[in-house]
Amino acid sequence: MTTTFDEARVIAPAGSEWSPVIGETTISLGQYLERIGKLKTPEAVTRVRDDALAIVRNCRPFTSATDDTRTGLAIGYVQSGKTMSMTTVSALARDNGCRIIILLAGVTTNLLQQNADRFQKDLREASGRPSAWRILNSAKGFGEHAVRDLQRAAEDWRDGSFREDDKKTLLYLVLKNHAHLDGLASLLSKVDLRGIPALILDDEADQAGLNTKPNAAEASTTYKRIARVRAALPNHTYLQYTATPQAPLLIALDDMLSPAFAELVRPGDGYTGGQTFFGVDANPALVHAIPAHDLDVSATEEPPETLLSAMRVFFVGAAVGGLRNQPRPISMLIHPSQRQDDHKRYLAWVQAIIGRWTTGLRSQDSDERTDTLAEFRPAYDELRAMDSTLPTFDELVVQLRRCVSDVHLSEVNSSNGNDQVDWDNAETHILVGGEKLNRGFTVEGLTVTYMPRSAGDWNADTIQQRARFFGYKQAYLSLCRLYLHPDVIHAYRSYVRHEEDVRTQLAQHRGRPLREWRRAFFLDSQLKPTRKNVLADPYYRISADHEWFLQEQPHLDPEASARNGVMLREFEAGLAFEADEAFFKHRVATALLVPLFRDVLLAYQVRGGDVADWYGQLVTLRDILDDNPEAQVLVMQMDAGHPRVRSVDPRAGAIKLHQGRSSATGEGKYPGDAKMHDTTFVTLQIHWLQISKVPDLKSPVPAIAVHIHTRLRKDDVIAQGH
């Protein structure tokens, strides 16, 4: 039942009003990326280009001078190459007549510079005509020269005598900060840009730009500045890029940043992400739980033993990489917490440890040198257990000594202003820090991560964005290790299932408006999808031990009720109902779940307070079918199909669907509707009702109840009804 992304491309082609072309800029970019080794094969070039085409096809046509706006969402994996996708989308946009491209490049100066360097180098080097791009960085400000550049460019764009190739594309690289956005909005508003096609790329779109005051009279500051930028561009697409789409998918549908479409960015060969480290088939040797006594270091002056173990594994792995001539640098990340005092404590420990090991490995005293080498032997044995082709320990000694003594230490946080790491300064690096090593920050050649930080607020998107250890590491995966807080390991293992569920659903929905997608997906009971301060509409958590869905507002929409009735009558007509003493006066039949799910339940309409719970049931039923396409369902005609009288509670606005247990005594006492279900299959109860005092309803009114046993439920479901 699971539809992969590739399959979805075939069965659900994107509805589009235009077909973008692959022009010289895009072709040259692909050739350049393959030539410098960022893309290894022609197939990789094709994959990146096809994904970009799918995204651009959903944008506003860059060939159109008609003013309108659109918002979309591009979803990748953490550290999977979203920047390359954005670069390729930008090249395609230029090839198809887009005049202005804006990259909102994160919330820190290091991320802005990191993205600016990549964009400028790749687009200018690839084009062969550097003059085709006019690139401006908000860090340098937008002065009068920027206004003149934009005014002249706008005149050229409208001049029909200008060759298309001679028309510049303006690329603005902008920090997602209210002052920088204000500067950009002021610049754009000084020139008439009506009819000028533009593209805004919001990198890490779920961060900073969303409205954190959705229910207040006035929106949050950065959100207002983004709105001002958008207002200055009458003809544009706002494209959100993220690996954690929970917030953009759950914000109100009428929010200007709620996406109209979503496309998936596929990872390339060799990507090692959540499935590699935390999936059901992951090698358990890759991940170590930091024991409780090593998590709280506030009362100790000695470094945790697991930190020592992690550093030994890192240095042995670095020595192996050196002998194998693997690409440099090789690095280790230490992320203790967001507190800078902890950063300094760990940095001091690391410096002391390296000093001791350097002295021991370089000692003229053979006993001291032998004792120091012996400390690294268990780390070597651990790595060799996963890779039997490792050089011998004796062959590593010289390289190990060099790696330890030459390592470069960096404290990356806001206190010292150190946003940049000079990766060319050394072949081995150890980085210590907190928040600045989270979202968007690329740690070059990362092999070992030591992160005793807890799961905190258990926000799924925040925890996932700390996974700097994902990336293209298949070639040296045997040298990679994660040392994590046990709660964080649990969170990542749970997130893998959640992430694939969301991607699968979006792949299946591809080609249809995203506002029609049912917001419901699996999420572990401890995790929250995102921070609540960006959500105007609440989400509901359907617990894995919540066995019943009861439709309690079937009266709200007479037209939907009538359509539901026709579907259920047709479904009932194809079944052979029989009496069964175990189910008292109700009649039962068995059926395959597949046609019921496909032909009836997916189309069944509920309203009001039933919506979120119903969406949750559909997600669970789909999951059951993924595991067992031959699953059956027990269908029960309550009271043998005779109408049951119900009334609407005026305070709750709902009916009480289930009849309670009988007050009679004796062997034949009715235990109540809630006991009427199968213990093995899914159970569907069909109720035909006569609802009193609702004159617009045509009786009998259909209502359903669905029972799913807890053993068939794997996780909670997060759902939102619109």
XYZ file of C-alpha atoms in Angstrom:
722
model
C 0.000 0.000 0.000
C 2.897 2.413 0.576
C 3.481 4.683 -2.413
C 7.065 5.736 -2.892
C 7.986 9.172 -4.163
C 9.009 7.815 -7.534
C 5.700 5.978 -7.903
C 3.807 9.078 -6.882
C 5.491 11.012 -9.687
C 3.828 8.673 -12.149
C 0.393 8.152 -10.632
C -0.155 11.711 -9.451
C 1.467 14.114 -11.925
C 1.486 17.699 -10.792
C -1.287 19.779 -12.237
C 0.472 22.732 -13.793
C -0.282 25.630 -16.053
C 3.197 25.802 -17.553
C 6.202 23.669 -18.459
C 9.594 25.119 -17.530
C 12.499 24.481 -19.870
C 15.993 23.298 -18.994
C 18.213 26.052 -20.329
C 21.896 26.859 -20.566
C 22.253 27.952 -16.941
C 20.779 24.733 -15.569
C 22.757 22.514 -17.924
C 26.016 24.322 -17.115
C 25.329 24.099 -13.390
C 24.808 20.338 -13.582
C 28.018 19.906 -15.568
C 29.929 22.081 -13.107
C 28.617 20.228 -10.034
C 29.594 16.906 -11.601
C 33.011 18.216 -12.635
C 33.937 19.380 -9.123
C 32.560 16.198 -7.554
C 29.546 17.597 -5.690
C 27.440 15.313 -7.862
C 29.195 12.037 -8.583
C 27.316 10.696 -11.605
C 25.099 11.826 -14.499
C 22.243 10.040 -12.715
C 22.778 12.277 -9.678
C 22.649 15.360 -11.899
C 19.381 14.112 -13.390
C 17.887 13.454 -9.954
C 18.657 16.951 -8.675
C 17.411 18.507 -11.902
C 14.183 16.476 -11.925
C 13.405 17.432 -8.343
C 14.029 21.085 -9.166
C 11.793 20.835 -12.232
C 8.994 19.380 -10.123
C 9.322 22.321 -7.745
C 9.516 25.026 -10.415
C 6.560 23.513 -12.273
C 4.429 24.333 -9.253
C 5.668 27.917 -8.987
C 3.998 30.895 -10.593
C 5.001 30.846 -14.285
C 8.098 32.985 -14.635
C 7.031 33.544 -18.221
C 3.898 35.388 -17.084
C 3.663 39.135 -16.482
C 0.342 38.718 -14.676
C 0.620 39.724 -11.050
C -0.181 37.047 -8.494
C 1.561 35.195 -5.675
C 1.950 31.598 -4.565
C 3.518 29.810 -1.586
C 5.109 26.367 -1.779
C 7.092 23.942 0.348
C 10.165 21.862 -0.564
C 11.013 19.150 1.965
C 14.398 17.477 2.184
C 16.232 15.526 4.845
C 18.648 17.075 7.338
C 22.074 17.559 5.700
C 20.862 15.987 2.443
C 21.664 18.743 -0.034
C 18.837 21.287 0.132
C 21.270 24.067 -0.776
C 22.123 22.284 -4.025
C 18.417 21.999 -4.757
C 17.931 25.724 -4.132
C 20.850 26.512 -6.423
C 19.393 24.346 -9.194
C 15.933 25.870 -8.728
C 17.572 29.304 -9.046
C 19.292 28.268 -12.282
C 16.001 26.955 -13.667
C 14.266 30.142 -12.599
C 16.772 32.251 -14.564
C 16.434 29.998 -17.602
C 12.684 30.544 -17.547
C 12.579 34.304 -17.145
C 12.694 34.909 -13.397
C 14.259 38.336 -12.836
C 14.637 38.592 -9.068
C 15.680 35.794 -6.717
C 15.830 36.369 -2.977
C 17.434 33.888 -0.611
C 16.445 34.260 3.031
C 19.531 32.523 4.331
C 19.005 31.678 7.975
C 19.080 33.734 11.165
C 22.807 33.873 11.925
C 25.622 35.592 10.091
C 27.554 32.334 9.750
C 24.634 30.707 7.914
C 24.187 33.759 5.710
C 27.861 33.692 4.764
C 27.865 29.908 4.327
C 24.932 30.053 1.894
C 26.212 33.198 0.197
C 29.563 31.569 -0.536
C 27.928 28.444 -1.969
C 25.418 30.313 -4.120
C 27.878 32.823 -5.511
C 30.533 30.252 -6.310
C 28.217 27.673 -7.869
C 26.043 30.030 -9.924
C 28.846 32.238 -11.191
C 31.294 29.411 -11.877
C 28.627 27.358 -13.610
C 27.172 30.057 -15.807
C 30.348 30.780 -17.710
C 28.999 34.345 -17.797
C 29.470 35.755 -14.293
C 27.872 38.995 -15.471
C 24.545 37.168 -15.831
C 24.127 37.454 -12.068
C 24.137 40.591 -9.948
C 24.527 39.311 -6.382
C 23.980 41.530 -3.345
C 24.379 40.605 0.321
C 22.273 42.259 3.022
C 25.248 42.108 5.394
C 26.784 44.919 3.319
C 23.567 46.930 3.237
C 21.489 48.151 0.300
C 22.539 51.696 -0.555
C 21.667 54.008 -3.432
C 23.796 51.922 -5.776
C 21.442 48.986 -5.159
C 18.438 51.159 -6.065
C 20.146 52.263 -9.292
C 21.039 48.648 -10.156
C 17.450 47.522 -9.638
C 15.995 50.454 -11.602
C 18.323 49.857 -14.564
C 17.636 46.118 -14.475
C 13.868 46.713 -14.460
C 14.210 48.941 -17.520
C 16.262 46.265 -19.283
C 13.758 43.527 -18.377
C 10.952 45.529 -19.986
C 13.031 46.444 -23.065
C 12.041 44.094 -25.864
C 15.179 44.919 -27.847
C 17.420 43.376 -25.181
C 18.525 39.819 -25.793
C 17.250 37.452 -23.101
C 20.778 36.248 -22.295
C 21.886 39.830 -21.658
C 19.237 40.458 -19.019
C 20.709 40.150 -15.557
C 19.178 38.137 -12.761
C 19.351 39.944 -9.431
C 20.099 37.649 -6.511
C 19.652 39.065 -3.017
C 21.162 37.115 -0.110
C 19.386 38.264 3.025
C 19.596 37.470 6.721
C 16.202 36.532 8.173
C 16.338 39.466 10.532
C 13.866 42.344 10.783
C 16.467 45.023 10.041
C 17.878 43.218 6.998
C 14.380 42.442 5.693
C 13.350 46.061 6.216
C 16.312 47.168 4.145
C 15.352 44.814 1.339
C 11.684 45.847 1.433
C 12.663 49.524 1.279
C 14.867 48.840 -1.737
C 12.216 46.865 -3.627
C 9.465 49.383 -2.907
C 11.430 52.188 -4.608
C 11.096 50.553 -8.040
C 7.957 49.631 -9.974
C 8.115 45.825 -10.093
C 4.634 45.121 -11.417
C 4.732 42.230 -13.856
C 8.322 41.328 -12.913
C 8.517 37.604 -11.985
C 10.376 36.903 -8.754
C 11.241 33.961 -6.526
C 11.795 34.061 -2.759
C 13.653 31.078 -1.299
C 13.216 30.759 2.463
C 15.958 28.477 3.757
C 15.076 26.760 7.052
C 11.572 28.111 6.533
C 10.155 26.796 9.787
C 12.605 28.964 11.709
C 12.104 32.631 12.578
C 9.846 33.675 9.688
C 6.575 32.177 10.910
C 4.121 34.321 12.829
C 4.689 33.696 16.533
C 1.578 35.733 17.438
C -1.058 34.105 15.208
C -3.947 34.948 17.528
C -2.825 38.465 18.411
C -3.970 41.709 16.816
C -0.466 42.395 15.506
C 1.823 39.821 13.886
C 5.371 39.104 15.044
C 8.165 41.368 13.827
C 10.027 39.178 11.319
C 6.750 37.878 9.870
C 5.610 41.465 9.241
C 8.885 42.258 7.504
C 8.516 39.218 5.241
C 4.984 40.377 4.418
C 6.412 43.778 3.486
C 8.978 42.171 1.165
C 6.255 40.090 -0.470
C 4.011 43.128 -0.906
C 6.791 44.845 -2.882
C 6.845 41.933 -5.360
C 3.403 41.692 -7.006
C 4.381 38.661 -9.124
C 6.271 36.062 -7.103
C 6.481 32.589 -5.607
C 7.500 32.170 -1.976
C 9.240 28.799 -1.711
C 9.934 27.388 1.740
C 12.787 24.891 2.152
C 13.088 22.755 5.265
C 13.801 19.260 6.512
C 11.308 19.717 9.349
C 7.979 20.799 7.818
C 5.762 20.326 10.879
C 5.181 24.028 11.544
C 4.483 25.129 7.930
C 2.084 22.207 7.533
C 0.183 22.958 10.747
C -0.185 26.741 10.597
C -3.604 28.124 9.644
C -4.567 27.504 6.022
C -5.316 31.205 5.503
C -1.840 32.236 6.701
C 0.243 33.809 3.929
C 2.984 31.241 4.637
C 0.693 28.203 4.462
C 1.928 26.304 1.383
C -0.317 25.643 -1.602
C 1.893 22.759 -2.749
C 4.640 20.521 -1.399
C 7.438 18.708 -3.203
C 9.978 16.266 -1.803
C 13.717 16.688 -2.345
C 15.287 13.263 -2.608
C 18.700 12.506 -1.101
C 21.506 11.215 -3.256
C 23.383 7.943 -3.117
C 25.463 7.557 0.009
C 23.191 9.643 2.213
C 23.147 8.466 5.816
C 20.221 9.871 7.752
C 17.658 8.786 10.268
C 17.102 5.386 8.716
C 20.839 4.642 8.785
C 21.371 5.507 12.438
C 17.937 4.946 13.992
C 15.838 2.832 11.605
C 14.756 -0.729 12.299
C 17.716 -2.086 10.308
C 20.321 0.303 11.752
C 23.597 -1.121 13.035
C 23.409 -0.752 16.843
C 27.173 -0.194 17.022
C 26.723 3.272 15.512
C 24.876 4.744 18.493
C 25.892 4.745 22.169
C 23.694 5.870 25.059
C 25.536 8.125 27.500
C 24.961 6.669 30.991
C 23.213 8.750 33.644
C 26.366 9.305 35.707
C 28.045 10.937 32.693
C 25.137 13.272 31.903
C 25.230 15.530 34.959
C 28.741 16.943 35.192
C 27.930 19.975 37.326
C 29.451 18.479 40.470
C 32.569 16.907 38.999
C 35.926 18.163 37.848
C 36.760 15.008 35.923
C 35.647 14.520 32.308
C 32.979 11.853 31.682
C 34.404 8.485 30.704
C 32.153 8.365 27.627
C 33.692 11.638 26.442
C 37.119 10.009 26.632
C 35.809 6.969 24.753
C 34.269 9.154 22.059
C 37.482 11.127 21.606
C 39.553 7.945 21.329
C 37.207 6.587 18.662
C 37.420 9.902 16.832
C 41.210 10.005 16.784
C 41.590 6.353 15.774
C 39.055 6.942 12.993
C 40.917 10.068 11.905
C 44.146 8.060 11.753
C 42.431 5.408 9.632
C 41.088 8.104 7.331
C 44.550 9.580 7.008
C 46.110 6.272 5.961
C 43.275 5.686 3.500
C 43.679 9.172 2.023
C 40.047 9.955 2.712
C 38.973 13.557 2.059
C 39.871 16.003 4.809
C 38.931 17.489 7.191
C 37.670 14.936 9.719
C 35.826 16.404 12.666
C 34.144 15.730 15.992
C 31.204 17.662 17.428
C 30.625 18.115 21.171
C 27.222 19.621 21.991
C 26.720 19.528 25.772
C 23.872 22.030 26.151
C 22.886 25.569 25.258
C 24.735 26.928 28.320
C 28.041 28.546 27.485
C 29.499 27.641 30.882
C 29.149 24.006 29.833
C 30.902 24.763 26.551
C 33.883 26.185 28.413
C 33.952 23.258 30.841
C 34.016 20.726 28.006
C 36.527 22.761 26.020
C 38.864 22.794 29.025
C 38.473 19.048 29.443
C 39.177 18.429 25.763
C 42.262 20.641 25.848
C 43.584 18.837 28.923
C 42.891 15.394 27.452
C 44.605 16.246 24.179
C 47.556 17.712 26.049
C 47.994 14.550 28.111
C 47.664 12.263 25.098
C 50.029 14.385 23.001
C 52.649 14.237 25.745
C 52.211 10.486 26.161
C 52.313 9.668 22.453
C 55.433 11.806 21.933
C 57.172 10.710 25.137
C 60.699 9.364 24.985
C 59.710 7.068 27.862
C 58.624 3.857 26.167
C 56.458 2.814 29.121
C 54.526 6.089 29.084
C 54.143 5.879 25.305
C 52.987 2.237 25.525
C 50.483 3.065 28.281
C 49.037 5.944 26.276
C 48.701 3.809 23.147
C 46.975 1.130 25.200
C 44.201 3.625 25.998
C 43.325 3.720 22.288
C 43.301 -0.039 21.760
C 39.622 -0.566 22.829
C 38.557 2.179 20.403
C 40.458 0.465 17.612
C 38.871 -2.888 18.479
C 35.412 -1.313 18.375
C 35.959 0.170 14.923
C 37.524 -3.023 13.600
C 34.492 -5.028 14.741
C 32.490 -3.107 12.139
C 35.219 -2.925 9.487
C 37.619 -5.856 9.294
C 39.671 -4.096 6.581
C 41.135 -1.560 9.018
C 44.929 -1.249 9.003
C 46.628 -2.923 11.936
C 46.884 -0.956 15.142
C 50.666 -0.731 14.788
C 50.264 0.800 11.323
C 48.136 3.588 12.813
C 50.521 4.713 15.553
C 52.374 7.456 13.654
C 49.199 8.812 12.071
C 47.388 8.685 15.419
C 50.101 10.763 17.078
C 49.851 13.332 14.302
C 46.047 13.542 14.471
C 46.046 14.079 18.230
C 48.784 16.693 18.333
C 47.588 18.668 15.292
C 43.847 18.789 16.036
C 42.229 22.225 15.904
C 39.734 23.137 18.655
C 36.890 25.603 18.090
C 34.337 26.970 20.517
C 31.330 27.910 18.384
C 28.810 30.064 20.227
C 27.640 33.644 20.503
C 29.893 34.591 23.425
C 33.113 34.681 21.461
C 31.632 35.759 18.140
C 33.216 32.765 16.440
C 30.767 31.969 13.661
C 33.281 30.622 11.186
C 35.517 27.558 11.275
C 38.605 27.628 9.089
C 38.344 24.073 7.826
C 41.553 24.394 5.820
C 43.510 25.283 8.946
C 43.880 21.644 10.057
C 43.045 18.117 8.961
C 41.279 17.239 12.224
C 38.839 19.449 14.119
C 36.887 19.272 17.355
C 33.999 21.731 17.702
C 32.376 22.539 21.045
C 29.170 24.552 21.147
C 25.398 24.662 21.351
C 22.687 26.508 19.445
C 24.981 27.748 16.683
C 25.836 24.141 15.852
C 22.186 23.335 15.264
C 20.072 24.146 12.263
C 21.784 24.727 8.953
C 25.356 24.573 10.241
C 27.474 22.142 8.228
C 30.211 20.344 10.143
C 32.709 19.218 7.525
C 33.739 15.550 7.657
C 31.859 14.887 10.897
C 32.452 11.361 12.185
C 31.884 11.398 15.961
C 29.214 13.324 17.853
C 29.085 13.611 21.637
C 25.774 15.182 22.689
C 24.713 14.754 26.331
C 22.029 17.409 25.839
C 18.531 16.225 26.772
C 15.436 16.254 24.569
C 14.341 19.497 26.240
C 10.778 20.418 25.297
C 10.527 17.321 23.070
C 9.672 19.394 20.002
C 10.225 17.001 17.110
C 11.443 19.604 14.628
C 13.936 21.132 17.082
C 15.460 17.776 18.030
C 15.759 16.709 14.392
C 17.566 19.904 13.439
C 20.333 19.060 15.923
C 21.229 16.053 13.778
C 24.353 17.560 12.245
C 25.656 13.976 12.131
C 23.431 13.131 9.154
C 24.888 13.599 5.684
C 26.802 11.828 2.928
C 28.958 9.481 5.018
C 28.410 6.046 3.520
C 32.047 5.841 2.384
C 33.282 6.196 5.974
C 30.210 5.130 7.959
C 32.204 2.507 9.861
C 34.193 5.359 11.456
C 31.068 7.245 12.577
C 29.686 7.067 16.106
C 27.000 8.914 18.043
C 27.074 9.313 21.826
C 23.676 10.651 22.876
C 21.359 11.169 25.825
C 19.068 8.078 26.066
C 15.953 10.254 25.710
C 17.352 11.737 22.518
C 18.019 8.280 21.077
C 14.378 7.415 21.764
C 13.283 10.671 20.130
C 15.314 10.039 16.963
C 14.101 6.459 16.634
C 10.526 7.677 16.955
C 11.124 10.541 14.534
C 12.194 8.192 11.744
C 8.717 6.657 11.609
C 7.053 10.068 11.837
C 9.229 11.546 9.078
C 8.600 8.719 6.633
C 4.865 8.822 7.375
C 4.670 12.528 6.503
C 6.771 12.121 3.339
C 4.735 9.121 2.183
C 1.476 10.979 2.667
C 2.727 14.046 0.795
C 4.026 11.860 -2.033
C 0.623 10.240 -2.372
C -1.052 13.648 -2.338
C 1.262 15.086 -4.982
C -0.493 17.008 -7.736
C -3.428 18.077 -5.582
C -3.844 21.307 -3.583
C -2.111 20.988 -0.250
C -5.024 22.603 1.575
C -6.985 19.417 0.786
C -4.401 17.207 2.520
C -5.622 15.784 5.798
C -3.315 17.025 8.542
C -2.781 13.786 10.467
C 0.429 11.833 11.068
C 2.086 9.483 13.524
C 4.142 10.890 16.379
C 5.521 9.266 19.507
C 3.593 10.052 22.680
C 6.507 12.037 24.162
C 7.158 14.188 21.107
C 5.383 17.394 20.131
C 5.342 18.287 16.419
C 6.497 21.886 16.841
C 6.320 24.911 19.104
C 2.748 25.945 19.818
C 3.330 29.684 19.511
C 3.130 29.525 15.691
C -0.164 27.616 15.567
C -3.440 29.517 15.396
C -5.422 26.285 15.203
C -4.812 23.623 17.848
C -3.746 20.121 16.964
C -5.158 17.068 18.660
C -3.286 14.065 19.936
C -5.050 10.741 19.465
C -3.441 8.384 21.934
C -2.331 4.937 20.822
C -4.572 3.477 23.521
C -7.638 5.359 22.195
C -9.556 2.448 20.661
C -12.812 4.032 19.438
C -13.751 6.720 16.950
C -17.342 7.823 17.506
C -19.024 10.156 15.036
C -20.943 12.476 17.316
C -21.820 15.368 15.006
C -23.434 13.700 11.962
C -26.154 16.354 11.956
C -24.010 19.398 11.126
C -24.074 19.056 7.332
C -27.269 17.583 5.808
C -25.689 17.387 2.326
C -22.635 15.484 3.583
C -24.962 13.235 5.571
C -26.924 12.402 2.436
C -23.739 11.594 0.466
C -22.451 9.433 3.301
C -25.775 7.600 3.377
C -25.614 6.719 -0.316
C -22.060 5.356 0.057
C -22.893 3.258 3.095
C -26.065 1.837 1.544
C -24.104 0.775 -1.541
C -21.422 -0.775 0.653
C -23.980 -2.639 2.784
C -25.667 -4.000 -0.332
C -22.532 -5.921 -1.257
C -22.268 -7.731 2.081
C -24.030 -10.803 3.451
C -25.033 -9.785 6.976
C -25.880 -12.492 9.468
C -27.090 -12.685 13.034
C -24.546 -13.672 15.670
C -25.547 -14.342 19.254
C -22.294 -12.871 20.501
C -23.374 -9.499 19.120
C -26.986 -9.608 20.339
C -29.467 -7.973 17.924
C -26.821 -6.512 15.627
C -26.016 -8.166 12.283
C -22.436 -8.698 11.155
C -20.391 -9.408 8.041
C -16.676 -9.565 7.252
C -15.039 -7.690 4.405
C -11.606 -6.773 3.144
C -10.382 -3.504 4.598
C -8.807 -2.342 1.313
C -12.006 -1.612 -0.675
C -13.771 -0.246 2.393
C -10.876 2.126 3.062
C -10.400 3.129 -0.573
C -14.006 3.439 -1.735
C -15.873 4.465 1.408
C -13.828 5.695 4.349
C -11.506 8.021 2.423
C -14.549 9.737 0.925
C -16.631 9.685 4.100
C -17.229 13.222 5.344
C -17.294 14.269 8.969
C -17.683 17.751 10.387
C -16.935 19.853 13.436
C -15.266 18.213 16.374
C -15.172 14.829 14.643
C -12.693 15.903 11.946
C -9.314 15.650 13.695
C -10.167 12.329 15.345
C -11.377 10.942 12.008
C -8.190 11.984 10.226
C -6.257 10.140 12.918
C -8.235 6.956 12.287
C -7.542 7.149 8.549
C -3.788 7.417 9.175
C -3.917 4.379 11.460
C -6.010 2.351 9.013
C -3.595 3.158 6.194
C -0.732 1.970 8.374
C -2.550 -1.296 9.106
C -2.965 -1.861 5.378
C 0.705 -1.070 4.745
C 1.569 -3.902 7.129
C -1.168 -6.273 5.952
C -2.917 -5.563 2.624
C -5.182 -8.579 3.266
C -6.500 -7.184 6.551
C -10.181 -7.754 7.200
C -12.818 -5.700 8.945
C -15.885 -6.759 10.897
C -18.834 -4.681 9.688
C -21.736 -4.393 12.106
C -25.247 -3.135 11.336
C -26.376 -1.781 14.659
C -29.928 -2.891 15.551
C -29.914 -4.809 12.255
C -30.099 -1.520 10.365
C -33.202 -0.184 12.109
C -33.146 3.540 12.970
C -31.994 4.417 16.468
C -33.316 7.587 18.088
C -30.798 10.170 19.240
C -31.009 13.801 20.340
C -28.460 16.599 20.244
C -27.088 17.773 23.562
C -27.590 21.561 23.326
C -24.481 22.294 25.418
C -22.050 19.999 23.594
C -23.723 20.255 20.185
C -23.250 16.507 19.809
C -25.171 13.276 20.076
C -24.280 10.349 22.262
C -23.788 7.695 19.600
C -23.126 4.637 21.724
C -25.887 3.058 23.742
C -24.782 2.133 27.251
C -25.109 -1.190 28.980
C -28.486 -2.529 30.012
C -29.690 -2.018 33.575
C -31.249 -5.460 33.526
C -29.682 -8.310 35.445
C -29.077 -11.841 34.365
C -27.206 -13.774 31.740
C -28.540 -11.917 28.690
C -27.671 -8.440 29.936
C -26.540 -6.155 27.072
C -22.994 -4.890 27.828
C -23.316 -1.754 25.698
C -22.299 -0.711 22.173
C -18.697 -0.118 23.250
C -18.308 -3.876 23.839
C -19.563 -4.715 20.360
C -16.336 -5.236 18.462
C -14.050 -7.973 17.215
C -10.911 -8.744 19.202
C -8.804 -9.456 16.101
C -10.070 -7.293 13.242
C -10.896 -3.640 12.842
C -14.605 -3.155 13.550
C -16.886 -0.728 11.698
C -20.248 -0.045 13.312
C -22.882 1.461 11.011
C -25.607 3.330 12.863
C -28.772 4.600 11.167
C -30.255 7.369 13.282
C -33.361 9.421 13.706
C -32.116 12.666 15.218
C -34.843 14.643 16.887
C -35.376 18.388 16.491
C -33.070 18.846 13.472
C -35.607 19.591 10.731
C -33.175 19.811 7.786
C -31.983 16.240 8.260
C -33.540 13.513 6.202
C -33.833 10.338 8.258
C -32.290 7.933 8.659
C -29.011 9.752 9.249
C -25.823 7.647 8.945
C -23.165 7.686 11.636
C -20.199 5.380 12.113
C -18.012 4.122 14.905
C -14.622 2.503 14.265
C -12.789 0.269 16.718
C -9.046 -0.320 16.297
C -7.439 -2.502 18.937
C -4.415 -1.013 20.703
C -2.201 -3.839 19.434
C -2.807 -2.510 15.896
C -1.726 1.016 16.865
C 1.997 1.802 16.983
C 2.105 5.470 17.909
C -0.036 8.420 18.824
C -1.474 10.401 15.931
C -1.274 14.172 15.691
C -4.258 15.547 13.782
C -5.694 18.909 12.928
C -9.194 19.458 11.602
C -9.946 22.278 9.159
